[in-house]
């Protein structure tokens, strides 16, 4: 039978055989992802929690100390700050004054420990988004054509789809929270550079970093829990996901 004679459902589709084979391969690959990759992810994330999070106590103090060392080593900056404090009318360092500050005193370091954790966690969150995308496609391909009656299995497929979509949306939101951390910390850090003698700003950075550390720890635990949830949900409903109707087969989706 030639490719032009191959029927894709009720459609005379160009390259229908290739498209059908491609869809069938997605089903096979995603099932392997569920049975092999997701269990590996669970144990890898559990190890990551023990290796990266249980050994960190203070994730911020080194940054404050580093910045204060830079300022204490700059006599020019000290005298400049004294002048700002003595002048009660001048509460803000304008652009012209900022140019007179030594380069070292203008910089406030990123939190290297948090940066390391973010660089570890971010690819894992991106993996979760991609895995959810593949699983949604897998289930969509297994949904049979719309018919009256005997739709209990289809409703199970839809429930699993909704849960996977929720997990994917939460993962995307988590990526957004990482960006917001950098923006928020940058704004406060810029205030420390302008007003190094105000300890409240330094305290604010510490609070932001401590909060981000907790968010990262919560996020990595959430990733592990979501993988386990997906595995549990799919395993308990695997037969209905694969065959929502007793007469269902791979070609029924066409």
Coordinates of N, CA, C and O in Angstrom, one line a residue, residues 29 68-69 80 96 140 155 184 196 208 225:
X29 N 7.5 6.4 23.9 CA 8.5 7.2 24.6 C 8.0 7.7 26.0 O 8.8 7.7 27.0
X68 N 30.6 45.2 53.6 CA 31.1 46.1 54.6 C 32.6 46.2 54.6 O 33.2 47.2 54.8
X69 N 33.3 45.1 54.2 CA 34.7 45.1 54.1 C 35.1 46.0 52.9 O 36.1 46.8 53.1
X80 N 33.1 60.4 52.8 CA 32.0 60.9 52.0 C 30.7 60.6 52.8 O 29.8 61.4 52.9
X96 N 25.8 62.9 40.6 CA 27.1 63.5 40.6 C 27.9 63.0 41.7 O 29.1 62.6 41.5
X140 N -3.6 12.9 25.6 CA -4.4 13.4 24.5 C -4.5 12.4 23.4 O -5.6 12.2 22.8
X155 N -13.3 10.3 31.3 CA -13.3 11.3 32.4 C -12.1 11.1 33.3 O -11.6 12.1 33.8
X184 N 13.6 42.0 43.2 CA 13.4 42.6 44.5 C 14.7 42.8 45.2 O 15.0 43.9 45.8
X196 N 24.9 53.1 52.6 CA 25.5 52.0 53.3 C 25.5 52.1 54.8 O 25.8 51.2 55.5
X208 N 15.3 38.9 52.6 CA 14.9 38.4 51.3 C 15.7 37.1 50.9 O 15.1 36.2 50.3
X225 N 7.7 15.8 45.4 CA 6.3 15.4 45.7 C 5.4 15.3 44.5 O 4.6 14.3 44.3

